[in-house]
Every structure is written in structure tokens, then in C-alpha cells.
PDB file of C-alpha atoms and ligand atoms in Angstrom:
ATOM      1  CA  MET A   1       7.344 255.775  35.143  1.00 97.00           C
ATOM      2  CA  ARG A   2       9.457 258.659  33.868  1.00 98.00           C
ATOM      3  CA  VAL A   3      13.134 258.172  34.823  1.00 98.00           C
ATOM      4  CA  LEU A   4      16.408 260.092  34.384  1.00 98.00           C
ATOM      5  CA  ILE A   5      19.433 257.992  35.060  1.00 98.00           C
ATOM      6  CA  THR A   6      23.074 259.233  34.889  1.00 98.00           C
ATOM      7  CA  GLY A   7      25.967 256.993  33.908  1.00 98.00           C
ATOM      8  CA  ALA A   8      23.605 254.805  31.939  1.00 98.00           C
ATOM      9  CA  SER A   9      25.993 253.788  29.053  1.00 98.00           C
ATOM     10  CA  GLU A  10      27.460 250.796  30.896  1.00 98.00           C
ATOM     11  CA  GLY A  11      27.835 249.002  34.238  1.00 98.00           C
ATOM     12  CA  ILE A  12      25.269 249.434  36.973  1.00 98.00           C
ATOM     13  CA  GLY A  13      23.437 252.346  35.225  1.00 98.00           C
ATOM     14  CA  ARG A  14      22.947 250.290  32.106  1.00 98.00           C
ATOM     15  CA  GLY A  15      21.664 247.307  34.183  1.00 98.00           C
ATOM     16  CA  ILE A  16      19.111 249.460  36.081  1.00 98.00           C
ATOM     17  CA  ALA A  17      18.037 251.184  32.815  1.00 98.00           C
ATOM     18  CA  LEU A  18      17.391 247.768  31.136  1.00 98.00           C
ATOM     19  CA  GLY A  19      15.530 246.457  34.213  1.00 98.00           C
ATOM     20  CA  LEU A  20      13.229 249.515  34.282  1.00 98.00           C
ATOM     21  CA  ALA A  21      12.745 249.366  30.561  1.00 98.00           C
ATOM     22  CA  ALA A  22      11.434 245.854  30.940  1.00 98.00           C
ATOM     23  CA  ARG A  23       8.790 247.356  33.306  1.00 98.00           C
ATOM     24  CA  GLY A  24       7.750 249.814  30.565  1.00 98.00           C
ATOM     25  CA  ALA A  25       9.626 252.869  31.869  1.00 98.00           C
ATOM     26  CA  ASP A  26      10.134 255.994  29.879  1.00 98.00           C
ATOM     27  CA  LEU A  27      13.843 256.704  30.258  1.00 98.00           C
ATOM     28  CA  VAL A  28      16.368 259.494  29.620  1.00 98.00           C
ATOM     29  CA  LEU A  29      19.862 258.017  29.744  1.00 98.00           C
ATOM     30  CA  ALA A  30      22.824 260.394  30.469  1.00 98.00           C
ATOM     31  CA  GLY A  31      26.559 260.050  30.135  1.00 98.00           C
ATOM     32  CA  ARG A  32      29.454 261.882  28.386  1.00 98.00           C
ATOM     33  CA  ARG A  33      29.525 259.626  25.288  1.00 98.00           C
ATOM     34  CA  LEU A  34      26.454 259.612  23.075  1.00 98.00           C
ATOM     35  CA  ASP A  35      27.367 256.480  20.980  1.00 98.00           C
ATOM     36  CA  PRO A  36      27.066 253.897  23.795  1.00 98.00           C
ATOM     37  CA  LEU A  37      24.019 255.732  25.268  1.00 98.00           C
ATOM     38  CA  GLU A  38      22.242 255.252  21.935  1.00 98.00           C
ATOM     39  CA  LYS A  39      23.090 251.550  21.912  1.00 98.00           C
ATOM     40  CA  VAL A  40      21.664 251.221  25.498  1.00 98.00           C
ATOM     41  CA  ALA A  41      18.605 253.222  24.468  1.00 98.00           C
ATOM     42  CA  GLU A  42      17.972 250.780  21.581  1.00 98.00           C
ATOM     43  CA  GLU A  43      18.356 247.847  24.009  1.00 98.00           C
ATOM     44  CA  CYS A  44      15.858 249.515  26.336  1.00 98.00           C
ATOM     45  CA  ARG A  45      13.348 249.903  23.502  1.00 98.00           C
ATOM     46  CA  ARG A  46      13.760 246.228  22.610  1.00 98.00           C
ATOM     47  CA  ALA A  47      13.192 245.378  26.342  1.00 98.00           C
ATOM     48  CA  GLY A  48       9.796 247.165  26.249  1.00 98.00           C
ATOM     49  CA  GLY A  49      10.562 250.698  27.350  1.00 98.00           C
ATOM     50  CA  ARG A  50      10.945 254.097  25.799  1.00 98.00           C
ATOM     51  CA  ALA A  51      14.451 255.642  25.919  1.00 98.00           C
ATOM     52  CA  LEU A  52      16.535 258.598  24.779  1.00 98.00           C
ATOM     53  CA  GLY A  53      20.289 259.226  25.254  1.00 98.00           C
ATOM     54  CA  ILE A  54      21.469 262.662  26.112  1.00 98.00           C
ATOM     55  CA  ALA A  55      25.190 263.363  26.193  1.00 98.00           C
ATOM     56  CA  ALA A  56      26.052 265.412  29.381  1.00 98.00           C
ATOM     57  CA  ASP A  57      29.042 265.653  31.646  1.00 98.00           C
ATOM     58  CA  VAL A  58      27.406 265.879  35.081  1.00 98.00           C
ATOM     59  CA  SER A  59      30.551 267.461  36.505  1.00 98.00           C
ATOM     60  CA  VAL A  60      29.707 270.528  34.437  1.00 98.00           C
ATOM     61  CA  ALA A  61      26.980 272.968  35.804  1.00 98.00           C
ATOM     62  CA  SER A  62      25.710 274.004  32.327  1.00 98.00           C
ATOM     63  CA  ASP A  63      25.396 270.365  31.296  1.00 98.00           C
ATOM     64  CA  ARG A  64      23.339 269.626  34.387  1.00 98.00           C
ATOM     65  CA  GLU A  65      21.070 272.575  33.632  1.00 98.00           C
ATOM     66  CA  ARG A  66      20.608 271.412  30.030  1.00 98.00           C
ATOM     67  CA  LEU A  67      20.132 267.792  31.052  1.00 98.00           C
ATOM     68  CA  ILE A  68      17.261 268.635  33.352  1.00 98.00           C
ATOM     69  CA  ALA A  69      15.675 270.979  30.836  1.00 98.00           C
ATOM     70  CA  GLU A  70      15.907 268.435  27.985  1.00 98.00           C
ATOM     71  CA  THR A  71      14.661 265.642  30.259  1.00 98.00           C
ATOM     72  CA  LEU A  72      11.573 267.553  31.337  1.00 98.00           C
ATOM     73  CA  ALA A  73      10.837 268.545  27.745  1.00 98.00           C
ATOM     74  CA  ARG A  74      11.075 264.972  26.629  1.00 97.00           C
ATOM     75  CA  LEU A  75       9.253 263.239  29.551  1.00 98.00           C
ATOM     76  CA  GLY A  76       6.844 265.987  30.490  1.00 97.00           C
ATOM     77  CA  GLY A  77       7.787 265.573  34.174  1.00 98.00           C
ATOM     78  CA  LEU A  78       9.873 263.216  36.299  1.00 98.00           C
ATOM     79  CA  ASP A  79       9.071 260.406  38.677  1.00 98.00           C
ATOM     80  CA  THR A  80      12.574 259.062  39.458  1.00 98.00           C
ATOM     81  CA  LEU A  81      16.005 260.547  39.303  1.00 98.00           C
ATOM     82  CA  ILE A  82      18.766 257.964  39.592  1.00 99.00           C
ATOM     83  CA  ASN A  83      22.137 259.543  40.405  1.00 99.00           C
ATOM     84  CA  ASN A  84      24.470 256.771  39.337  1.00 98.00           C
ATOM     85  CA  ALA A  85      27.403 258.342  37.425  1.00 98.00           C
ATOM     86  CA  GLY A  86      30.559 258.107  39.565  1.00 98.00           C
ATOM     87  CA  ARG A  87      34.246 257.317  39.521  1.00 97.00           C
ATOM     88  CA  GLY A  88      36.616 255.521  41.792  1.00 96.00           C
ATOM     89  CA  HIS A  89      39.758 256.959  43.289  1.00 95.00           C
ATOM     90  CA  TYR A  90      42.295 254.555  44.744  1.00 93.00           C
ATOM     91  CA  GLY A  91      45.434 255.238  46.694  1.00 92.00           C
ATOM     92  CA  ALA A  92      46.744 255.814  50.244  1.00 92.00           C
ATOM     93  CA  VAL A  93      45.864 259.276  51.683  1.00 94.00           C
ATOM     94  CA  ASP A  94      49.551 260.336  51.509  1.00 93.00           C
ATOM     95  CA  THR A  95      49.364 260.014  47.740  1.00 93.00           C
ATOM     96  CA  ILE A  96      46.129 262.027  47.149  1.00 94.00           C
ATOM     97  CA  ASP A  97      46.504 264.894  44.705  1.00 95.00           C
ATOM     98  CA  ALA A  98      44.318 267.764  45.820  1.00 96.00           C
ATOM     99  CA  ASP A  99      42.948 268.461  42.256  1.00 97.00           C
ATOM    100  CA  GLU A 100      42.105 264.806  41.712  1.00 96.00           C
ATOM    101  CA  PHE A 101      40.379 264.721  45.110  1.00 97.00           C
ATOM    102  CA  ALA A 102      38.342 267.836  44.217  1.00 98.00           C
ATOM    103  CA  ALA A 103      37.322 266.180  40.859  1.00 97.00           C
ATOM    104  CA  THR A 104      36.173 263.050  42.726  1.00 97.00           C
ATOM    105  CA  LEU A 105      34.113 265.109  45.155  1.00 98.00           C
ATOM    106  CA  LEU A 106      32.654 267.162  42.240  1.00 98.00           C
ATOM    107  CA  LEU A 107      31.467 264.028  40.296  1.00 98.00           C
ATOM    108  CA  ASN A 108      30.480 261.743  43.168  1.00 98.00           C
ATOM    109  CA  THR A 109      29.028 264.260  45.632  1.00 98.00           C
ATOM    110  CA  ILE A 110      28.371 267.744  44.255  1.00 98.00           C
ATOM    111  CA  ALA A 111      27.062 266.728  40.871  1.00 98.00           C
ATOM    112  CA  PRO A 112      24.287 264.419  42.196  1.00 98.00           C
ATOM    113  CA  THR A 113      23.408 267.008  44.868  1.00 98.00           C
ATOM    114  CA  ASP A 114      23.048 269.772  42.320  1.00 98.00           C
ATOM    115  CA  LEU A 115      21.262 267.625  39.745  1.00 98.00           C
ATOM    116  CA  THR A 116      18.776 266.644  42.457  1.00 98.00           C
ATOM    117  CA  ARG A 117      18.223 270.285  43.398  1.00 98.00           C
ATOM    118  CA  ARG A 118      17.480 271.163  39.808  1.00 98.00           C
ATOM    119  CA  ALA A 119      15.089 268.262  39.536  1.00 98.00           C
ATOM    120  CA  LEU A 120      13.156 268.957  42.735  1.00 98.00           C
ATOM    121  CA  PRO A 121      10.293 271.015  41.412  1.00 98.00           C
ATOM    122  CA  ALA A 122       9.353 268.129  38.999  1.00 98.00           C
ATOM    123  CA  LEU A 123       9.928 265.490  41.723  1.00 98.00           C
ATOM    124  CA  ARG A 124       7.837 267.371  44.200  1.00 98.00           C
ATOM    125  CA  ALA A 125       5.013 267.588  41.630  1.00 98.00           C
ATOM    126  CA  SER A 126       5.170 263.818  41.057  1.00 98.00           C
ATOM    127  CA  LYS A 127       5.941 262.929  44.690  1.00 98.00           C
ATOM    128  CA  GLY A 128       8.709 260.949  43.157  1.00 98.00           C
ATOM    129  CA  VAL A 129      11.983 259.237  44.140  1.00 98.00           C
ATOM    130  CA  VAL A 130      15.622 260.258  44.190  1.00 98.00           C
ATOM    131  CA  ALA A 131      17.947 257.232  44.159  1.00 98.00           C
ATOM    132  CA  MET A 132      21.601 257.741  45.015  1.00 99.00           C
ATOM    133  CA  ILE A 133      24.005 254.979  43.982  1.00 98.00           C
ATOM    134  CA  SER A 134      26.350 255.126  46.970  1.00 98.00           C
ATOM    135  CA  SER A 135      28.652 252.286  48.052  1.00 98.00           C
ATOM    136  CA  VAL A 136      29.707 250.192  51.025  1.00 97.00           C
ATOM    137  CA  ALA A 137      32.494 252.893  50.983  1.00 97.00           C
ATOM    138  CA  GLY A 138      29.791 255.356  51.938  1.00 98.00           C
ATOM    139  CA  VAL A 139      29.545 253.831  55.438  1.00 97.00           C
ATOM    140  CA  VAL A 140      32.933 252.238  56.028  1.00 95.00           C
ATOM    141  CA  ALA A 141      36.348 253.484  54.886  1.00 94.00           C
ATOM    142  CA  ALA A 142      39.002 250.939  54.050  1.00 90.00           C
ATOM    143  CA  PRO A 143      42.716 251.722  53.443  1.00 91.00           C
ATOM    144  CA  GLY A 144      43.423 253.002  49.920  1.00 91.00           C
ATOM    145  CA  LEU A 145      39.883 254.412  49.602  1.00 93.00           C
ATOM    146  CA  GLY A 146      40.240 257.760  51.488  1.00 95.00           C
ATOM    147  CA  ALA A 147      39.182 260.050  48.583  1.00 96.00           C
ATOM    148  CA  TYR A 148      36.459 257.742  47.204  1.00 97.00           C
ATOM    149  CA  ALA A 149      35.039 256.974  50.654  1.00 97.00           C
ATOM    150  CA  ALA A 150      35.037 260.674  51.524  1.00 98.00           C
ATOM    151  CA  SER A 151      32.942 261.388  48.443  1.00 98.00           C
ATOM    152  CA  LYS A 152      30.385 258.623  49.194  1.00 98.00           C
ATOM    153  CA  PHE A 153      30.278 259.403  52.932  1.00 98.00           C
ATOM    154  CA  ALA A 154      29.553 263.028  51.966  1.00 98.00           C
ATOM    155  CA  LEU A 155      26.794 261.746  49.529  1.00 98.00           C
ATOM    156  CA  GLU A 156      25.246 259.743  52.348  1.00 98.00           C
ATOM    157  CA  ALA A 157      25.277 262.856  54.639  1.00 98.00           C
ATOM    158  CA  VAL A 158      23.686 265.133  52.069  1.00 98.00           C
ATOM    159  CA  SER A 159      21.121 262.401  51.281  1.00 98.00           C
ATOM    160  CA  ALA A 160      20.136 261.980  54.995  1.00 98.00           C
ATOM    161  CA  SER A 161      19.497 265.736  55.282  1.00 98.00           C
ATOM    162  CA  LEU A 162      17.618 265.702  51.998  1.00 98.00           C
ATOM    163  CA  ARG A 163      15.422 262.809  53.028  1.00 98.00           C
ATOM    164  CA  ALA A 164      14.244 264.695  56.110  1.00 98.00           C
ATOM    165  CA  GLU A 165      13.708 267.921  54.186  1.00 98.00           C
ATOM    166  CA  LEU A 166      11.607 266.209  51.466  1.00 98.00           C
ATOM    167  CA  PHE A 167       9.517 264.034  53.808  1.00 97.00           C
ATOM    168  CA  ALA A 168       6.626 266.505  53.965  1.00 97.00           C
ATOM    169  CA  ASP A 169       6.622 266.811  50.159  1.00 98.00           C
ATOM    170  CA  GLY A 170       6.264 263.014  49.739  1.00 98.00           C
ATOM    171  CA  VAL A 171       9.581 262.684  47.845  1.00 98.00           C
ATOM    172  CA  ALA A 172      11.537 259.546  48.874  1.00 98.00           C
ATOM    173  CA  VAL A 173      15.349 259.327  48.939  1.00 98.00           C
ATOM    174  CA  VAL A 174      16.746 255.799  48.349  1.00 98.00           C
ATOM    175  CA  MET A 175      20.393 254.986  49.068  1.00 98.00           C
ATOM    176  CA  VAL A 176      21.789 252.001  47.112  1.00 98.00           C
ATOM    177  CA  ARG A 177      24.951 250.523  48.648  1.00 98.00           C
ATOM    178  CA  PRO A 178      26.754 247.913  46.472  1.00 98.00           C
ATOM    179  CA  GLY A 179      30.042 246.285  47.341  1.00 96.00           C
ATOM    180  CA  PRO A 180      32.388 245.233  44.572  1.00 95.00           C
ATOM    181  CA  VAL A 181      30.492 244.778  41.311  1.00 96.00           C
ATOM    182  CA  GLN A 182      31.557 243.220  37.986  1.00 95.00           C
ATOM    183  CA  THR A 183      31.937 246.402  35.942  1.00 95.00           C
ATOM    184  CA  GLU A 184      34.837 248.426  34.428  1.00 93.00           C
ATOM    185  CA  PHE A 185      34.722 250.755  37.373  1.00 93.00           C
ATOM    186  CA  ARG A 186      38.265 250.081  38.575  1.00 92.00           C
ATOM    187  CA  ALA A 187      39.727 250.539  35.070  1.00 91.00           C
ATOM    188  CA  HIS A 188      37.867 253.883  34.844  1.00 94.00           C
ATOM    189  CA  ALA A 189      39.035 255.145  38.259  1.00 93.00           C
ATOM    190  CA  THR A 190      41.061 258.343  38.613  1.00 89.00           C
ATOM    191  CA  ARG A 191      43.796 256.072  39.865  1.00 77.00           C
ATOM    192  CA  GLY A 192      42.804 252.553  38.806  1.00 65.00           C
ATOM    193  CA  VAL A 193      44.254 249.516  40.552  1.00 72.00           C
ATOM    194  CA  PRO A 194      43.271 245.985  39.781  1.00 68.00           C
ATOM    195  CA  ARG A 195      40.662 244.512  42.238  1.00 72.00           C
ATOM    196  CA  PRO A 196      42.539 242.547  44.975  1.00 74.00           C
ATOM    197  CA  ALA A 197      41.844 238.846  44.920  1.00 76.00           C
ATOM    198  CA  ARG A 198      40.170 239.035  48.369  1.00 75.00           C
ATOM    199  CA  GLU A 199      37.630 241.481  46.963  1.00 76.00           C
ATOM    200  CA  ARG A 200      36.921 239.478  43.825  1.00 81.00           C
ATOM    201  CA  ARG A 201      35.482 236.699  46.001  1.00 85.00           C
ATOM    202  CA  PHE A 202      32.723 239.193  47.040  1.00 90.00           C
ATOM    203  CA  GLU A 203      31.883 240.596  43.578  1.00 94.00           C
ATOM    204  CA  GLU A 204      28.209 240.907  42.634  1.00 97.00           C
ATOM    205  CA  THR A 205      26.847 240.869  39.122  1.00 97.00           C
ATOM    206  CA  VAL A 206      25.344 243.993  37.629  1.00 98.00           C
ATOM    207  CA  ASP A 207      22.094 242.156  37.293  1.00 98.00           C
ATOM    208  CA  ALA A 208      21.849 241.400  41.079  1.00 98.00           C
ATOM    209  CA  VAL A 209      22.678 245.089  41.979  1.00 98.00           C
ATOM    210  CA  ALA A 210      20.228 246.360  39.387  1.00 98.00           C
ATOM    211  CA  LYS A 211      17.406 244.126  40.644  1.00 98.00           C
ATOM    212  CA  ALA A 212      18.103 245.198  44.309  1.00 98.00           C
ATOM    213  CA  ALA A 213      18.122 248.828  43.280  1.00 98.00           C
ATOM    214  CA  ILE A 214      14.881 248.638  41.279  1.00 98.00           C
ATOM    215  CA  ARG A 215      13.140 246.816  44.114  1.00 98.00           C
ATOM    216  CA  ALA A 216      14.191 249.536  46.542  1.00 98.00           C
ATOM    217  CA  ILE A 217      13.073 252.277  44.255  1.00 98.00           C
ATOM    218  CA  LEU A 218       9.669 250.734  43.717  1.00 98.00           C
ATOM    219  CA  ASN A 219       9.262 250.151  47.475  1.00 98.00           C
ATOM    220  CA  ARG A 220      10.690 253.646  48.258  1.00 98.00           C
ATOM    221  CA  ASP A 221      13.058 251.921  50.825  1.00 98.00           C
ATOM    222  CA  PRO A 222      15.437 254.354  52.524  1.00 98.00           C
ATOM    223  CA  VAL A 223      18.429 252.004  52.039  1.00 98.00           C
ATOM    224  CA  VAL A 224      19.368 248.876  50.262  1.00 98.00           C
ATOM    225  CA  GLU A 225      22.708 247.118  50.978  1.00 98.00           C
ATOM    226  CA  THR A 226      22.955 244.790  48.036  1.00 98.00           C
ATOM    227  CA  SER A 227      25.033 241.823  49.299  1.00 96.00           C
ATOM    228  CA  THR A 228      25.875 239.890  52.418  1.00 95.00           C
ATOM    229  CA  TYR A 229      29.378 241.344  52.179  1.00 94.00           C
ATOM    230  CA  VAL A 230      27.996 244.859  52.341  1.00 96.00           C
ATOM    231  CA  ARG A 231      25.547 244.126  55.126  1.00 97.00           C
ATOM    232  CA  ALA A 232      28.354 242.448  57.182  1.00 94.00           C
ATOM    233  CA  ALA A 233      30.859 245.293  56.668  1.00 93.00           C
ATOM    234  CA  SER A 234      28.230 247.949  57.398  1.00 95.00           C
ATOM    235  CA  LEU A 235      27.075 246.155  60.561  1.00 95.00           C
ATOM    236  CA  LEU A 236      30.621 245.562  61.774  1.00 92.00           C
ATOM    237  CA  GLY A 237      31.512 249.203  61.211  1.00 92.00           C
ATOM    238  CA  ARG A 238      28.560 250.259  63.353  1.00 92.00           C
ATOM    239  CA  VAL A 239      28.533 247.693  66.218  1.00 92.00           C
ATOM    240  CA  ALA A 240      32.208 246.776  66.412  1.00 89.00           C
ATOM    241  CA  PRO A 241      34.344 249.635  65.304  1.00 88.00           C
ATOM    242  CA  GLY A 242      37.347 248.390  67.196  1.00 90.00           C
ATOM    243  CA  ALA A 243      37.281 245.145  65.314  1.00 86.00           C
ATOM    244  CA  PHE A 244      36.893 247.069  62.055  1.00 83.00           C
ATOM    245  CA  ARG A 245      39.961 249.122  62.941  1.00 88.00           C
ATOM    246  CA  ILE A 246      42.006 245.943  63.431  1.00 89.00           C
ATOM    247  CA  VAL A 247      40.783 244.621  59.996  1.00 85.00           C
ATOM    248  CA  GLY A 248      41.782 247.963  58.405  1.00 88.00           C
ATOM    249  CA  ARG A 249      45.291 247.810  59.996  1.00 88.00           C
ATOM    250  CA  ARG A 250      45.817 244.305  58.597  1.00 86.00           C
ATOM    251  CA  MET A 251      44.581 245.401  55.065  1.00 86.00           C
ATOM    252  CA  ALA A 252      47.008 248.324  55.104  1.00 86.00           C
ATOM    253  CA  ALA A 253      50.028 246.435  56.406  1.00 78.00           C
ATOM    254  CA  PRO A 254      52.834 245.978  53.869  1.00 65.00           C
ATOM    255  CA  LYS A 255      53.021 242.406  52.695  1.00 56.00           C
ATOM    256  CA  HIS A 256      56.402 240.594  53.142  1.00 46.00           C
ATOM    257  CA  GLY A 257      57.780 237.553  51.394  1.00 38.00           C
TER     258      GLY A 257
HETATM  259  N1  NAP B   1      31.564 248.781  40.353  1.00 97.06           N
HETATM  260  C1  NAP B   1      31.683 248.800  41.664  1.00 97.06           C
HETATM  261  O1  NAP B   1      32.426 247.954  42.162  1.00 97.06           O
HETATM  262  C2  NAP B   1      30.830 249.751  42.464  1.00 97.06           C
HETATM  263  C3  NAP B   1      30.779 249.522  43.858  1.00 97.06           C
HETATM  264  C4  NAP B   1      30.071 250.365  44.641  1.00 97.06           C
HETATM  265  C5  NAP B   1      29.478 251.473  44.123  1.00 97.06           C
HETATM  266  N2  NAP B   1      29.604 251.727  42.828  1.00 97.06           N
HETATM  267  C6  NAP B   1      29.022 252.974  42.294  1.00 97.06           C
HETATM  268  O2  NAP B   1      28.106 252.688  41.285  1.00 97.06           O
HETATM  269  C7  NAP B   1      28.088 253.726  40.265  1.00 97.06           C
HETATM  270  C8  NAP B   1      28.216 253.159  38.885  1.00 97.06           C
HETATM  271  O3  NAP B   1      29.481 252.401  38.829  1.00 97.06           O
HETATM  272  P1  NAP B   1      29.845 251.445  37.676  1.00 97.06           P
HETATM  273  O4  NAP B   1      30.642 250.355  38.294  1.00 97.06           O
HETATM  274  O5  NAP B   1      28.721 251.111  36.871  1.00 97.06           O
HETATM  275  O6  NAP B   1      30.845 252.339  36.896  1.00 97.06           O
HETATM  276  P2  NAP B   1      31.312 252.337  35.306  1.00 97.06           P
HETATM  277  O7  NAP B   1      31.133 250.908  34.751  1.00 97.06           O
HETATM  278  O8  NAP B   1      32.689 252.861  35.282  1.00 97.06           O
HETATM  279  O9  NAP B   1      30.269 253.229  34.586  1.00 97.06           O
HETATM  280  C9  NAP B   1      30.305 254.609  34.853  1.00 97.06           C
HETATM  281  C10 NAP B   1      29.150 255.351  34.101  1.00 97.06           C
HETATM  282  O10 NAP B   1      29.170 256.705  34.497  1.00 97.06           O
HETATM  283  C11 NAP B   1      29.315 257.498  33.314  1.00 97.06           C
HETATM  284  N3  NAP B   1      30.084 258.718  33.736  1.00 97.06           N
HETATM  285  C12 NAP B   1      31.337 258.747  34.144  1.00 97.06           C
HETATM  286  N4  NAP B   1      31.682 260.080  34.398  1.00 97.06           N
HETATM  287  C13 NAP B   1      30.623 260.813  34.006  1.00 97.06           C
HETATM  288  C14 NAP B   1      30.416 262.253  33.949  1.00 97.06           C
HETATM  289  N5  NAP B   1      31.318 263.064  34.294  1.00 97.06           N
HETATM  290  N6  NAP B   1      29.225 262.681  33.526  1.00 97.06           N
HETATM  291  C15 NAP B   1      28.268 261.771  33.114  1.00 97.06           C
HETATM  292  N7  NAP B   1      28.390 260.404  33.173  1.00 97.06           N
HETATM  293  C16 NAP B   1      29.580 259.923  33.630  1.00 97.06           C
HETATM  294  C17 NAP B   1      29.991 256.600  32.324  1.00 97.06           C
HETATM  295  O11 NAP B   1      29.767 256.997  30.936  1.00 97.06           O
HETATM  296  P3  NAP B   1      30.702 258.015  30.153  1.00 97.06           P
HETATM  297  O12 NAP B   1      32.137 257.465  30.279  1.00 97.06           O
HETATM  298  O13 NAP B   1      30.189 257.963  28.716  1.00 97.06           O
HETATM  299  O14 NAP B   1      30.507 259.355  30.742  1.00 97.06           O
HETATM  300  C18 NAP B   1      29.388 255.257  32.599  1.00 97.06           C
HETATM  301  O15 NAP B   1      28.105 255.192  31.962  1.00 97.06           O
HETATM  302  C19 NAP B   1      29.126 254.696  40.719  1.00 97.06           C
HETATM  303  O16 NAP B   1      28.534 255.822  41.393  1.00 97.06           O
HETATM  304  C20 NAP B   1      29.987 253.958  41.650  1.00 97.06           C
HETATM  305  O17 NAP B   1      30.662 254.772  42.606  1.00 97.06           O
HETATM  306  C21 NAP B   1      30.359 250.922  41.965  1.00 97.06           C
END
């Protein structure tokens, strides 16, 4: 299985890379920093796969073009593209800076869309899989998550169109929706805030999310919601939007005392 995965130097991307390496995958690992990618590539080789790190900032069009060209040269084709690189953006909507919002949309929505477009000839040839690492915030928007949720909702919308467009070509689109995961994601956010205690109770391990993502990719499932927390929030948002609005109001209310 020939795989390109973005954001593979740590967190969820590293976890998926190691899991696929253990299944003998041939991996290209992308991220902005080469050093940590090379360390993960070595870990992947020890786990039983083949792996190469390529430094690329997926927010930059010329890097996306080079990444696809170098990936195809290395792998000789592509079976699975995993769009995982992403960044959080926390803060109430009345604090959102327009440039920071644009950068969030560029990395979380436009970059995976364009990388996928560039990879499509190879994925059509292999009848492969595009996996998008979305979020519970791609289907329900909580207070303080306006910009981030917008980027993941938009990714979900693009992916739903893409799935229908690619059906006749035999290319599958897999949406992975984690809830809070034990990574440095919040520290790396455009505006990082510590994870609230109520959310820490629902944190998943990288290993659990990686296993769920790999299973969905191998089964070509349209969607995987990786925890009970995500499935409950997603269901509540769809079947009881009024109740969800009340929960949101309570979460947003200023705390006294
Ligand atoms: N952690 C959570 O709670 C959580 C929950 C739901 C969904 N998610 C989603 O899961 C995905 C991975 O999150 P994570 O928690 O693993 O994040 P993370 O620990 O912060 O890792 C992010 C990865 O993306 C890479 N990256 C960041 N900006 C990049 C860029 N411009 N170009 C290329 N690579 C870039 C980073 O490497 P470099 O710094 O070297 O570029 C790193 O490998 C994201 O799409 C996120 O939205 C996370």
C-alpha cells in the first residue's frame, strides 16, 4: 500500500503512519520540519514499513506541487492520501482576526482540497482512497470554535461533493472525526488555550484514533466517528438541535464565583 500522509511528524499523523508501517506500507511522510519526520520514518522502518520524510508546508501551493511530484517519483503511484495536517484556532467569534481565520481555512480546508486534486490522477489509476482527518467540530460547532469549526465544516462539505464525483472512478473518500485527542494540538493552535477539564474527560489516545482511522481506510468506510463522545455529540446535533443550542449557551455563559 503506497501512502502519502501529511502532518506525520507527531500526534495523530505519526500514529497512523506507525500503524500502517506495521502492515508493511510504503509511506511518504510530510510536514514542515524534516528532523522529526526522519525520526518517524526510522520508527516506521523498524515497525516493518518503508518510509521517507519530505519537508513541505502544505499551505504553500509550490510545496504541494513538489510534494505530489516527489511522492509519485518515490512510490511509483499512490493508493492512499491521508490529509491530516491541521491547526486549531480557539476564541470567540468577536475576537477572530481575519488574517488568522484565512490562514486556518488555507491549512485545514484549501490545502487538503488542492493536494487531493493534484493526487487524483494517481488515485484514479489505483482506485485508491482519500482520507480526511476532520473532527467532531466538522459536524457540530461549540462556542470558542467558530473559525476552526468553519474550516472543518467546509472540509466536510468539499469531501461530500468529492465522494459523489469520484464514485464512478472507484476512489473512496473517508472522513475521520476524532474528538479531543492526547496530542500537542492545543499548544500548536493559532490561538492556543488549555483544554478545559470537562473536555479532558473525553480525551482519546492517539493509538485509538489511529486504529479507528486505519480500519476505516482499509474498509473504505465513508465516515468514522472515533469515540462515544463524538458519536453522541454528532447524533445530538442532528436529531436534537434545540438541546444542542441549550448546551452551547451553557458552555458559552460566563462563569461567576
Ligand atoms: N488533537 C485533537 O484533539 C484533534 C481533534 C480532532 C481533530 N484533530 C485533527 O487531527 C489532525 C492532526 O492533529 P494532531 O492533534 O495530531 O496535531 P499536532 O499534534 O499539532 O500535529 C500536527 C502535525 O501537522 C504538521 N503541520 C502543521 N502545519 C503544517 C503545514 N503547514 N504543512 C505541513 N504540515 C503541517 C505538524 O508538523 P510540522 O510542525 O513539522 O509542520 C505535525 O506533524 C488535524 O487535522 C486536527 O484538526 C485533532
